[in-house]
mmCIF file of C-alpha atoms in Angstrom:
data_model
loop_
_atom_site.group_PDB
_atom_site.id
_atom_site.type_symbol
_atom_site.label_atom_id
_atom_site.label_comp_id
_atom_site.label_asym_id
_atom_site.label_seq_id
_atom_site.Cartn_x
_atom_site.Cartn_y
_atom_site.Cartn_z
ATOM 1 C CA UNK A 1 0.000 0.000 0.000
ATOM 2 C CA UNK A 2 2.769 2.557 1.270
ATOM 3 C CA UNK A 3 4.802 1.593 -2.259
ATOM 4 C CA UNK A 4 1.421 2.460 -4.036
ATOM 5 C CA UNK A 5 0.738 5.742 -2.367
ATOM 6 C CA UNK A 6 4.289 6.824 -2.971
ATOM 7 C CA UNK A 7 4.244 6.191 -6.596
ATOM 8 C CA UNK A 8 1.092 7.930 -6.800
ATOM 9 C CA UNK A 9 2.519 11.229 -4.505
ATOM 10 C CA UNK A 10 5.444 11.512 -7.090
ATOM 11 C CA UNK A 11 3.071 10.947 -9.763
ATOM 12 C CA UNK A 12 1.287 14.280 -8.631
ATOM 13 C CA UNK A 13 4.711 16.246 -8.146
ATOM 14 C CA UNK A 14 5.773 15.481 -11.556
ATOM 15 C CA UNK A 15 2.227 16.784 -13.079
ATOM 16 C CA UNK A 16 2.531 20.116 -12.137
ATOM 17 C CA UNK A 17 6.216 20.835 -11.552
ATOM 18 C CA UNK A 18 7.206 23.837 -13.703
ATOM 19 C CA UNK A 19 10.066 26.146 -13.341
ATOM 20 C CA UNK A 20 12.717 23.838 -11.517
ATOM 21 C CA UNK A 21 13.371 22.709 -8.407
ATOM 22 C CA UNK A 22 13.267 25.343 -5.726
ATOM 23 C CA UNK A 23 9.710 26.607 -6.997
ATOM 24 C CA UNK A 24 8.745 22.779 -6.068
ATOM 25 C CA UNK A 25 9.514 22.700 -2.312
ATOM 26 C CA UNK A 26 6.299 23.858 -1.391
ATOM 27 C CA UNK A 27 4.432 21.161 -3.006
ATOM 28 C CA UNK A 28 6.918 18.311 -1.771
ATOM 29 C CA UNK A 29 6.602 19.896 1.703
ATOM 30 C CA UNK A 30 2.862 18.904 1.586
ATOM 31 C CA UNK A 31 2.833 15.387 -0.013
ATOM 32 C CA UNK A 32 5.897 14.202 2.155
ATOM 33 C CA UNK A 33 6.150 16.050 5.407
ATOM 34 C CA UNK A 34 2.622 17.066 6.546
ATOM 35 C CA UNK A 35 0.197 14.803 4.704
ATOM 36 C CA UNK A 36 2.470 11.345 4.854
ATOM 37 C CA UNK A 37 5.127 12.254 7.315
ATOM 38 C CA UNK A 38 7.593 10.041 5.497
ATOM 39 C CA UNK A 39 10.548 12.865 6.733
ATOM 40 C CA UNK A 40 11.099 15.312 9.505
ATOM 41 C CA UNK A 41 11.134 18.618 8.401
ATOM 42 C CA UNK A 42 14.700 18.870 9.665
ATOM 43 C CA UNK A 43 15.603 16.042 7.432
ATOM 44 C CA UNK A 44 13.190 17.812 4.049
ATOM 45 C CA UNK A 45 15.803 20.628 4.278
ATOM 46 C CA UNK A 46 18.976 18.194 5.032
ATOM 47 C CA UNK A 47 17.544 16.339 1.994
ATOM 48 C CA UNK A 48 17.870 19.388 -0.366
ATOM 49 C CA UNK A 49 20.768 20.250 0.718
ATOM 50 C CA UNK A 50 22.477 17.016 -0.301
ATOM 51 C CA UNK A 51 20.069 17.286 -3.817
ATOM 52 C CA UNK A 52 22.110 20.646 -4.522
ATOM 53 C CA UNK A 53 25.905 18.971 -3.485
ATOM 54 C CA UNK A 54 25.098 15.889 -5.460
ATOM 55 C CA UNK A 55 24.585 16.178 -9.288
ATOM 56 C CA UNK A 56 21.259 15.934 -11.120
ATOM 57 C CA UNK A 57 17.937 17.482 -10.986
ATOM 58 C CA UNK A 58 16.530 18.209 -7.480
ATOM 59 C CA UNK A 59 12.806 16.439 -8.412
ATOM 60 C CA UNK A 60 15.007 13.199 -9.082
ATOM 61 C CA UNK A 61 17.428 12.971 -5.947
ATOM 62 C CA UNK A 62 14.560 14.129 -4.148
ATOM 63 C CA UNK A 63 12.194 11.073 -5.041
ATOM 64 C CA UNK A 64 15.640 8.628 -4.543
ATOM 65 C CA UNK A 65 15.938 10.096 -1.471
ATOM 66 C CA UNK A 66 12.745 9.551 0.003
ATOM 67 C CA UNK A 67 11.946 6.399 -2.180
ATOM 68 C CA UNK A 68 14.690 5.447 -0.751
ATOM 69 C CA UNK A 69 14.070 5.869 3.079
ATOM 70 C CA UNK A 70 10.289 4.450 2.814
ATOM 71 C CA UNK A 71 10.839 1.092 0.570
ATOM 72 C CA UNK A 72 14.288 0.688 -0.162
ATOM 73 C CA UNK A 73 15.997 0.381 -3.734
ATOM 74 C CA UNK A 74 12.438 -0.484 -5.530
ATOM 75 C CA UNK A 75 11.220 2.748 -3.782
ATOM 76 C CA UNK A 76 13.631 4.541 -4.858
ATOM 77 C CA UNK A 77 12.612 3.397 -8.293
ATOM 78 C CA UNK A 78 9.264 3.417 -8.385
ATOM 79 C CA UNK A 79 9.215 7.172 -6.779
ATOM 80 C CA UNK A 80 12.160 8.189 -9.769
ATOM 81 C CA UNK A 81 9.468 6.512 -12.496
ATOM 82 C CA UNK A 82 6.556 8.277 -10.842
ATOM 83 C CA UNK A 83 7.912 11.920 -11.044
ATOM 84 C CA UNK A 84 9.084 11.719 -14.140
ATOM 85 C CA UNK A 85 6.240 9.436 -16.484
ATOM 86 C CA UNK A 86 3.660 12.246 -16.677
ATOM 87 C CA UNK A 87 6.094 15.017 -17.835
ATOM 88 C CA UNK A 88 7.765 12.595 -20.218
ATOM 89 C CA UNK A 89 4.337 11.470 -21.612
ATOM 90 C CA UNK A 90 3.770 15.176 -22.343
ATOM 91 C CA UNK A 91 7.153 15.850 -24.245
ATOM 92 C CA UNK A 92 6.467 13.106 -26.195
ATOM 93 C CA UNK A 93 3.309 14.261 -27.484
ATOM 94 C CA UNK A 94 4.296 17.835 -28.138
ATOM 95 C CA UNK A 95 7.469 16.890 -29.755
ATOM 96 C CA UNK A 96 5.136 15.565 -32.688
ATOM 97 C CA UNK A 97 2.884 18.646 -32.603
ATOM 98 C CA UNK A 98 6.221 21.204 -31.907
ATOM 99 C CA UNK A 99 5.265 24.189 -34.199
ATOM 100 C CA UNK A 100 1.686 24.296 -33.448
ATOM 101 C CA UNK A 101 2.892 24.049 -29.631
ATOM 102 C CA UNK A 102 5.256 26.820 -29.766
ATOM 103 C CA UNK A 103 2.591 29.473 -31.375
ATOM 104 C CA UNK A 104 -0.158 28.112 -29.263
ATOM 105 C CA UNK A 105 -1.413 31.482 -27.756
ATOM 106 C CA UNK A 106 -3.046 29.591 -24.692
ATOM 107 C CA UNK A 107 -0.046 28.005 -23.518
ATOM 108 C CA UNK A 108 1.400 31.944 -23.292
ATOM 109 C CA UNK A 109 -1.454 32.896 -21.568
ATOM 110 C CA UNK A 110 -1.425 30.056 -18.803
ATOM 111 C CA UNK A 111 2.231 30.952 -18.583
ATOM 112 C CA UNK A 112 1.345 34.257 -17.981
ATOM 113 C CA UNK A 113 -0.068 33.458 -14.008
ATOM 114 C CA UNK A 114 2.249 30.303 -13.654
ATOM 115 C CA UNK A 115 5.338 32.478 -13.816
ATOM 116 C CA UNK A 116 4.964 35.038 -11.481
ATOM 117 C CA UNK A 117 3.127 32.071 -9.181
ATOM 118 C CA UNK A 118 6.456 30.427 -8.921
ATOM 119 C CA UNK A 119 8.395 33.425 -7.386
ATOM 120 C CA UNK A 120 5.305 33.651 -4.546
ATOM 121 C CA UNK A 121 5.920 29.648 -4.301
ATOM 122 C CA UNK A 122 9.653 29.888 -4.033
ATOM 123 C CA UNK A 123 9.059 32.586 -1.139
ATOM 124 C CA UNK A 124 6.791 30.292 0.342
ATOM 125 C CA UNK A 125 9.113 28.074 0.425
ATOM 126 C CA UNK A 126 11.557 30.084 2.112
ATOM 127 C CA UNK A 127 8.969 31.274 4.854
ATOM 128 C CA UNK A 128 8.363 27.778 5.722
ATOM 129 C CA UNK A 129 12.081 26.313 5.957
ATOM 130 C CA UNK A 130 13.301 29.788 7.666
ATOM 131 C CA UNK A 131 11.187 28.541 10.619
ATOM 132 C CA UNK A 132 12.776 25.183 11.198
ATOM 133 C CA UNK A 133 16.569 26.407 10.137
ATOM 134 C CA UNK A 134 16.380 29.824 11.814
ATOM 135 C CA UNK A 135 16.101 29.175 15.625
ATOM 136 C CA UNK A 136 18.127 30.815 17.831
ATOM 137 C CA UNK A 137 21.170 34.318 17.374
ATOM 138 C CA UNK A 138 23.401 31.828 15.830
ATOM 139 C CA UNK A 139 21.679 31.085 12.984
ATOM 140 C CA UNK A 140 20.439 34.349 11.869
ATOM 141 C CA UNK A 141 23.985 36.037 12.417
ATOM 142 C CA UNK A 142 24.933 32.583 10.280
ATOM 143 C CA UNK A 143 22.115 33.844 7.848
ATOM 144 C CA UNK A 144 23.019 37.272 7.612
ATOM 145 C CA UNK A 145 26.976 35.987 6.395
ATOM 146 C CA UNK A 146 25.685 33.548 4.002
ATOM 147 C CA UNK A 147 23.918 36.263 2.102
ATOM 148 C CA UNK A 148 26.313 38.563 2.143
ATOM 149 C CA UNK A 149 28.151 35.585 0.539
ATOM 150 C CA UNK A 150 25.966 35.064 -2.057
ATOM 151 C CA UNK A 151 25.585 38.542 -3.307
ATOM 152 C CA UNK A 152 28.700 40.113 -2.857
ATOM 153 C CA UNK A 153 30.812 37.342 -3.328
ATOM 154 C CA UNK A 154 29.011 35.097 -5.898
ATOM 155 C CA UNK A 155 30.092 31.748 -4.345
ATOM 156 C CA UNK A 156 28.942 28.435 -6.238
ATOM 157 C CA UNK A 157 25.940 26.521 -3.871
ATOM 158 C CA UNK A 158 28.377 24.166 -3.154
ATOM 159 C CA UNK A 159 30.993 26.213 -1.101
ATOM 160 C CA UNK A 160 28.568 27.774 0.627
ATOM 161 C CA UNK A 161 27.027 24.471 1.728
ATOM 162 C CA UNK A 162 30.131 23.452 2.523
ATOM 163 C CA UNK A 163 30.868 26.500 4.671
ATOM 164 C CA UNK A 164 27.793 26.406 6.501
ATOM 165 C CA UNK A 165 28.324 23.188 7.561
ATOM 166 C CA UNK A 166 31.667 23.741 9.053
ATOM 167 C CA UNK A 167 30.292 26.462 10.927
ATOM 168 C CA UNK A 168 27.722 24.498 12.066
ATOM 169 C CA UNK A 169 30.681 22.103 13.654
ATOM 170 C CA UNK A 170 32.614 24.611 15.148
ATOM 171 C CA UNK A 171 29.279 26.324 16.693
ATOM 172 C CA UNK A 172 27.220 24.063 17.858
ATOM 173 C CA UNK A 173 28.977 20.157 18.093
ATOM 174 C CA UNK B 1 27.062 13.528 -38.360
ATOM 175 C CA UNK B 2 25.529 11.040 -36.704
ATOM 176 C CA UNK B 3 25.678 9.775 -33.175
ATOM 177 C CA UNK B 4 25.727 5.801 -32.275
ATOM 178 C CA UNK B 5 23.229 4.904 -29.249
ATOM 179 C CA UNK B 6 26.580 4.522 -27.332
ATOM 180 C CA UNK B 7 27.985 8.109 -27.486
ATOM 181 C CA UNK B 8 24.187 9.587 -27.122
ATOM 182 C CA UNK B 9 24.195 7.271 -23.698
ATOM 183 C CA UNK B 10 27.327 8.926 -22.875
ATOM 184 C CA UNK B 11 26.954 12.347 -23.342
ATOM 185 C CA UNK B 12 23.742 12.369 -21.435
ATOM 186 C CA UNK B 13 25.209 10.399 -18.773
ATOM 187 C CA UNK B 14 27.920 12.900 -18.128
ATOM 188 C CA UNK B 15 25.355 15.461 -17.938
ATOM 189 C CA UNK B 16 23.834 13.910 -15.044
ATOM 190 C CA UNK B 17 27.121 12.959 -13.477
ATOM 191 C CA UNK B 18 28.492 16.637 -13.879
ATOM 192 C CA UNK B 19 26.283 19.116 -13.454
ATOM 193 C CA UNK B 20 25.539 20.192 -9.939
ATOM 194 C CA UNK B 21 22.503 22.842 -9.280
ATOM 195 C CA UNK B 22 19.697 21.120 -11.305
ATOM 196 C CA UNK B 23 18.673 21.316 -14.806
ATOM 197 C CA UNK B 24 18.866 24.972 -15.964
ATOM 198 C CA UNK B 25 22.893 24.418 -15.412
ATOM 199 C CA UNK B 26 22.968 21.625 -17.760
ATOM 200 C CA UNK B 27 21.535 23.466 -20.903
ATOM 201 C CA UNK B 28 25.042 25.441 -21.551
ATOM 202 C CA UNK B 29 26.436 22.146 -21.992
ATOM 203 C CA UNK B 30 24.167 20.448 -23.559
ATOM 204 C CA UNK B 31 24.128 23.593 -26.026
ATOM 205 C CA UNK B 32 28.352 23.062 -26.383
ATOM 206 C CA UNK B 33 28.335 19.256 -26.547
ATOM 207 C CA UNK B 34 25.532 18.725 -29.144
ATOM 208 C CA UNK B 35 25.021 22.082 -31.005
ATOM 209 C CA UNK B 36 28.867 23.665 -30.965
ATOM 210 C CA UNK B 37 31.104 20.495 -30.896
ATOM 211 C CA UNK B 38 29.326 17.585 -32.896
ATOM 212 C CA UNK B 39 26.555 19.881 -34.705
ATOM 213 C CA UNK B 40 24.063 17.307 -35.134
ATOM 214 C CA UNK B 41 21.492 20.190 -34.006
ATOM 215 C CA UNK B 42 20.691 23.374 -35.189
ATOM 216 C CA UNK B 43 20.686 26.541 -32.473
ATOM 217 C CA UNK B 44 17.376 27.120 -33.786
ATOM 218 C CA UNK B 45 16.053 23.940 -32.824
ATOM 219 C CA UNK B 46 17.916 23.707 -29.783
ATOM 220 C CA UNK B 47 15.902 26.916 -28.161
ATOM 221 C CA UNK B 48 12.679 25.785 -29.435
ATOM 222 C CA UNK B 49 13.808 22.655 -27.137
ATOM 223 C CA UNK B 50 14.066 24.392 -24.131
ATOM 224 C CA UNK B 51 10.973 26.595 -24.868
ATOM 225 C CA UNK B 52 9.011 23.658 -25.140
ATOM 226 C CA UNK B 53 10.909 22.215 -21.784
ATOM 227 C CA UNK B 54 10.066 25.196 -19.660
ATOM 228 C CA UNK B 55 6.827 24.857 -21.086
ATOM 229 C CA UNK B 56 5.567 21.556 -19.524
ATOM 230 C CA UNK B 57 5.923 19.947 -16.347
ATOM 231 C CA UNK B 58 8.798 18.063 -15.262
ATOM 232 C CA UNK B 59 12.746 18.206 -15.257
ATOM 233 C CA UNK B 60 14.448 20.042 -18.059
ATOM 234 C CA UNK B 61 17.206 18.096 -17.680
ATOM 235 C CA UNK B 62 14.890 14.751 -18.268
ATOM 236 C CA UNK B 63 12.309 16.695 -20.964
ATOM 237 C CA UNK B 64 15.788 17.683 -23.058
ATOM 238 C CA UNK B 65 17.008 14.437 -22.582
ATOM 239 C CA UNK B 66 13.671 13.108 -24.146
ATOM 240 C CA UNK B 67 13.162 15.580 -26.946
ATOM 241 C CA UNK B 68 16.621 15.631 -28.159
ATOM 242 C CA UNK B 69 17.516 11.896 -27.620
ATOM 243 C CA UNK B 70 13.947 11.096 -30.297
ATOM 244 C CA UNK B 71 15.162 13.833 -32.513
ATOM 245 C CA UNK B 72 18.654 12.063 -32.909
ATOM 246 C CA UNK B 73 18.038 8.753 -32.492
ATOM 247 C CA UNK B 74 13.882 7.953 -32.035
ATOM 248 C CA UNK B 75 12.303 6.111 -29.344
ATOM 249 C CA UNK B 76 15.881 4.173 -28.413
ATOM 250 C CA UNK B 77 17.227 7.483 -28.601
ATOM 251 C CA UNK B 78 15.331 8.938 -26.205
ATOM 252 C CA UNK B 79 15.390 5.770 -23.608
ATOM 253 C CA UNK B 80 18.861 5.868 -23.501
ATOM 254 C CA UNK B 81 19.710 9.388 -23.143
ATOM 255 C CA UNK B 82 16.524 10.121 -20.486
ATOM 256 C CA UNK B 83 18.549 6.706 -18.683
ATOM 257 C CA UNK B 84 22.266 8.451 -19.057
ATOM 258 C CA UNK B 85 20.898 11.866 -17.661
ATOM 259 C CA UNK B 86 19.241 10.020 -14.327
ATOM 260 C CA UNK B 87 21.143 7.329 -13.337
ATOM 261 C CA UNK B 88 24.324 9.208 -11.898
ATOM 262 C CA UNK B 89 22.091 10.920 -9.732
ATOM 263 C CA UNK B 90 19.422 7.849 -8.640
ATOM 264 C CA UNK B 91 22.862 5.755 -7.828
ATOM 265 C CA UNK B 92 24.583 8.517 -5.943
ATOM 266 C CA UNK B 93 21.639 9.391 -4.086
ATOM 267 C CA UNK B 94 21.035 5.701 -3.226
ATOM 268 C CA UNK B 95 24.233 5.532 -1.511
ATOM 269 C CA UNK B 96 23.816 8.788 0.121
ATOM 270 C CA UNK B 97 20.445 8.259 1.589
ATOM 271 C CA UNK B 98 22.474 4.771 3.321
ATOM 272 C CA UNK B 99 25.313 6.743 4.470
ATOM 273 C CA UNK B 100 22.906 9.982 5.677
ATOM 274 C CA UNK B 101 20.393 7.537 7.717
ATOM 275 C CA UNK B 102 23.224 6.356 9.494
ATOM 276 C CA UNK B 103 25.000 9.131 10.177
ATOM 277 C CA UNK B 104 22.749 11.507 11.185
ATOM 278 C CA UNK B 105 23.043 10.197 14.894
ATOM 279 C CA UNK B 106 26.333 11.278 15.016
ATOM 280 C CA UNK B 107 26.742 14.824 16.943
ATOM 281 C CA UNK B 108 29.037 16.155 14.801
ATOM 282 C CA UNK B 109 27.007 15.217 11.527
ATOM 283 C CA UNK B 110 23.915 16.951 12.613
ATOM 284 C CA UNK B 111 26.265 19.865 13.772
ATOM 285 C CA UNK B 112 27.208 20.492 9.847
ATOM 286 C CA UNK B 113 23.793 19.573 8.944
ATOM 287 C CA UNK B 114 22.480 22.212 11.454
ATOM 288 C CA UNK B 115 24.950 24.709 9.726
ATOM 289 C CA UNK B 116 24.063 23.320 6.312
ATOM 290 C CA UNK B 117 19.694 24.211 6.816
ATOM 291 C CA UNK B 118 20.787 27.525 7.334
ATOM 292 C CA UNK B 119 22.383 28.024 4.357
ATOM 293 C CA UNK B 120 19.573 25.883 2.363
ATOM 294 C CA UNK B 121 16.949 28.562 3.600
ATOM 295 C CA UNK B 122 19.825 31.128 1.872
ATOM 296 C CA UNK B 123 20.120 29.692 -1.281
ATOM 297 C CA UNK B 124 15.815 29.555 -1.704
ATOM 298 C CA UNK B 125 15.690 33.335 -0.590
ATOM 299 C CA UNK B 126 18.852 34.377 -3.268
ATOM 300 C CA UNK B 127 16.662 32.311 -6.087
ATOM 301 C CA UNK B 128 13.106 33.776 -4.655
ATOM 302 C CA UNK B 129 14.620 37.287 -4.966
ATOM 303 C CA UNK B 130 16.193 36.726 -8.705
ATOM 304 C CA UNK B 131 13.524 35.739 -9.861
ATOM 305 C CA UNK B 132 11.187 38.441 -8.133
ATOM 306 C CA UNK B 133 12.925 41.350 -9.675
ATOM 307 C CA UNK B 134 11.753 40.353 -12.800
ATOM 308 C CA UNK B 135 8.070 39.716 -12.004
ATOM 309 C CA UNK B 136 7.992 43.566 -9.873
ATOM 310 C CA UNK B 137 5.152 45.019 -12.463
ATOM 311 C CA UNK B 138 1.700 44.957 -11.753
ATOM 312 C CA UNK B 139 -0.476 41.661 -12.461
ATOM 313 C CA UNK B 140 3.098 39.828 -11.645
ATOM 314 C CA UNK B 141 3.134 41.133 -8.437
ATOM 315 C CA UNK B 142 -0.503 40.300 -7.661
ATOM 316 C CA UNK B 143 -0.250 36.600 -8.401
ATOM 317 C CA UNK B 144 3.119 35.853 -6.788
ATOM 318 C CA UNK B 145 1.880 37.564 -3.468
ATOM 319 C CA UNK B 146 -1.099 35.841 -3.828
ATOM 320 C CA UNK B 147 0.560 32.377 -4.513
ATOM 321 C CA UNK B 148 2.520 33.256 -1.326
ATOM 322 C CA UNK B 149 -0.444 34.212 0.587
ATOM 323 C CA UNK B 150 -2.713 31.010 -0.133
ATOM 324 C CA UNK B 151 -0.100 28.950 -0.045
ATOM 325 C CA UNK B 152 2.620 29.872 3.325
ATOM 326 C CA UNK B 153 -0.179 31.903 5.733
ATOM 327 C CA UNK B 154 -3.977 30.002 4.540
ATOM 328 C CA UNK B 155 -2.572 26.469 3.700
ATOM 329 C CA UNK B 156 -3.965 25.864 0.750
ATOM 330 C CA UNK B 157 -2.918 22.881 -1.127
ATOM 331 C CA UNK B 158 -0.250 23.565 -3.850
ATOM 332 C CA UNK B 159 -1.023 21.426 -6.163
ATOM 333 C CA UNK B 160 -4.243 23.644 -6.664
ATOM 334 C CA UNK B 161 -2.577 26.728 -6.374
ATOM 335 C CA UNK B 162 -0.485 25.744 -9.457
ATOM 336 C CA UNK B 163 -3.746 25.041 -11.244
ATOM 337 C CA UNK B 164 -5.421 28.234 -10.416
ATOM 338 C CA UNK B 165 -2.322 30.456 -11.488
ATOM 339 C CA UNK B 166 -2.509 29.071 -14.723
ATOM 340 C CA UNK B 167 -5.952 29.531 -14.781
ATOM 341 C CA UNK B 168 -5.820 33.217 -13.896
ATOM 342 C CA UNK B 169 -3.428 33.612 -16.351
ATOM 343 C CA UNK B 170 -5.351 32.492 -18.993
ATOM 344 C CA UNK B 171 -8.738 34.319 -17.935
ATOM 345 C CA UNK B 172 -6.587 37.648 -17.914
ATOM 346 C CA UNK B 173 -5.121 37.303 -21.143
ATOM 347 C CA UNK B 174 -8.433 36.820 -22.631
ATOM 348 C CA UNK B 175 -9.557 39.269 -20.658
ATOM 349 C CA UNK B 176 -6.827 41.831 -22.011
ATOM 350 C CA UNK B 177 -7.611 40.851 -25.581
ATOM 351 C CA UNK B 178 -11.258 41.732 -25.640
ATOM 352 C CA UNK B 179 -10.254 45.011 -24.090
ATOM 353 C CA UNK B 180 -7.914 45.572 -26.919
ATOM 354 C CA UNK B 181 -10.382 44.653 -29.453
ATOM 355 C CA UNK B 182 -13.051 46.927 -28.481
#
């Protein structure tokens, strides 16, 4: 049953995930941490950070990930297969239709609200992890470098990651 | 040119093995591997590609991997290269996951991984803010603070919210036109 419902959770990710990964956290949040509880919320936002220091799109390690921790290797699988089958049904039917696609004046128009929807979902996103990461001084003086970081500096994901994690050692272990 | 189902396998799977950050990273190499270097397609249908990629749900990385693999080599084409672009990531994860379940006990591990949300939460707000600069003008602003309202302070599901955005979008559009037209 759990196997089935997971396939079925991914299935409904994949459907309506536009605009990459971050915009996507939202959604994810929902089907895995409040409605199934198949990971922590501490361990949703340890799981994207090992999605951006490990290759590949975010929607993919994601599902391996918790495929992974819920039914093993064929979870892993079957979550991988269910994120992905509805988007690549869809590319394979427009790929025939491509020029009548492209001019399609109702696929602009959609486009129109989903874009600007995914910067309010990407905030969302942010408002909802800032209050499991953002606890105590520490972490907000943390914040406050990391930005400044990210701006200024223009470091690659990655390093800061990295960084923060070190940090995190020498602060609080 | 032509490509044998071997090299498409490869160059797909080094995309996935390679790129860090998620699909949108991957397109300037895909652009330099298949449209610079071996020139089996044309810039013009390469952008139409990623149009039609940012157009529907899913991955990019996966939908390019799809459209371009059938272009260049048809269904097999496509099998293989949507295969080379995931399973770096699926294995890498898989061992991950293991070694993260197990580790996570450890003090010092969820030390760094304390450190490590903080800078997750970061990253989101850097995107969120990117991306909000461009959508500052009016019906823009509407629907992304709507989208934020429904979706971080009433709880709505979503999945709907998605569906309603696009929906919006549509009805205002139309909308616009027949205001033009009059």
């Amino acid at each position: 049953m759990m196997i089935i419902s997971l396939f079925i959770a991914f299935l409904m990710i994949g459907m309506v995930s536009f605009g990459g990964g971050y915009a996507m956290l939202p959604l994810f949040e929902r089907i895995i941490v409040i409605e199934n509880a198949w990971l922590s919320r501490d361990m949703f936002i340890d799981m994207i950070a090992l999605s951006q220091i490990t290759p590949g799109p975010i929607a993919v390690n994601s599902a391996t990930f918790i495929g992974y921790q819920i039914a093993g290797v064929s979870g892993a699988l079957l979550s991988t297969l269910g994120v992905m089958s509805i988007p690549l049904v869809l590319v394979s039917i427009v790929s025939k239709y491509k020029t009548q696609f492209l001019k399609s004046q109702t696929v602009q128009a959609i486009f129109t609200g989903l874009r600007p929807a995914l910067v309010g979902l990407i905030m969302a996103s942010v408002f909802s992890v800032a209050q499991t990461a953002l606890l105590d001084w520490m972490s907000l003086i943390l914040f406050g470098i990391i930005l400044v970081v990210l701006f200024k500096l223009k470091w690659h994901p990655i390093y800061v990651i990295l960084l923060s994690g070190i940090i995190g050692i020498i602060v609080y272990a | 040119m032509v490509i044998s189902y071997p090299q498409l396998f490869i160059v797909f799977l080094k995309l996935g093995a390679f790129t860090f950050g998620g699909g949108y990273a991957m397109i300037p190499i895909i652009e330099r591997e298949l449209v610079h270097q071996a020139k089996l397609i044309t810039q013009d249908d390469f952008y139409d590609t990623i149009v039609i990629c940012q157009s529907l749900p899913g991955m990019i990385a996966v939908n390019m991997a799809v459209l371009l693999g059938s272009k260049l080599k048809g269904v097999k084409g496509a099998f293989l290269s949507v295969l080379g672009v995931t399973l770096p990531s699926f294995i890498i994860i898989l061992v991950i996951a293991t070694l993260f379940f197990q580790a996570i006990e450890n003090p010092l591990v969820l030390a760094f991984f304390k450190g490590v949300r903080v800078s997750v939460v970061a990253l989101i707000f850097v995107a969120g803010i990117k991306l909000l600069r461009r959508n500052m003008h009016g019906f823009g602003f509407f629907i992304a603070t709507l989208t934020f309202a429904l979706v971080a302070v009433y709880f709505v599901h979503p999945f709907l919210v998605i569906l309603i955005m696009g929906f919006l979008g549509y009805i205002i559009t139309q909308i616009n036109k027949s205001g033009e037209s009059l």
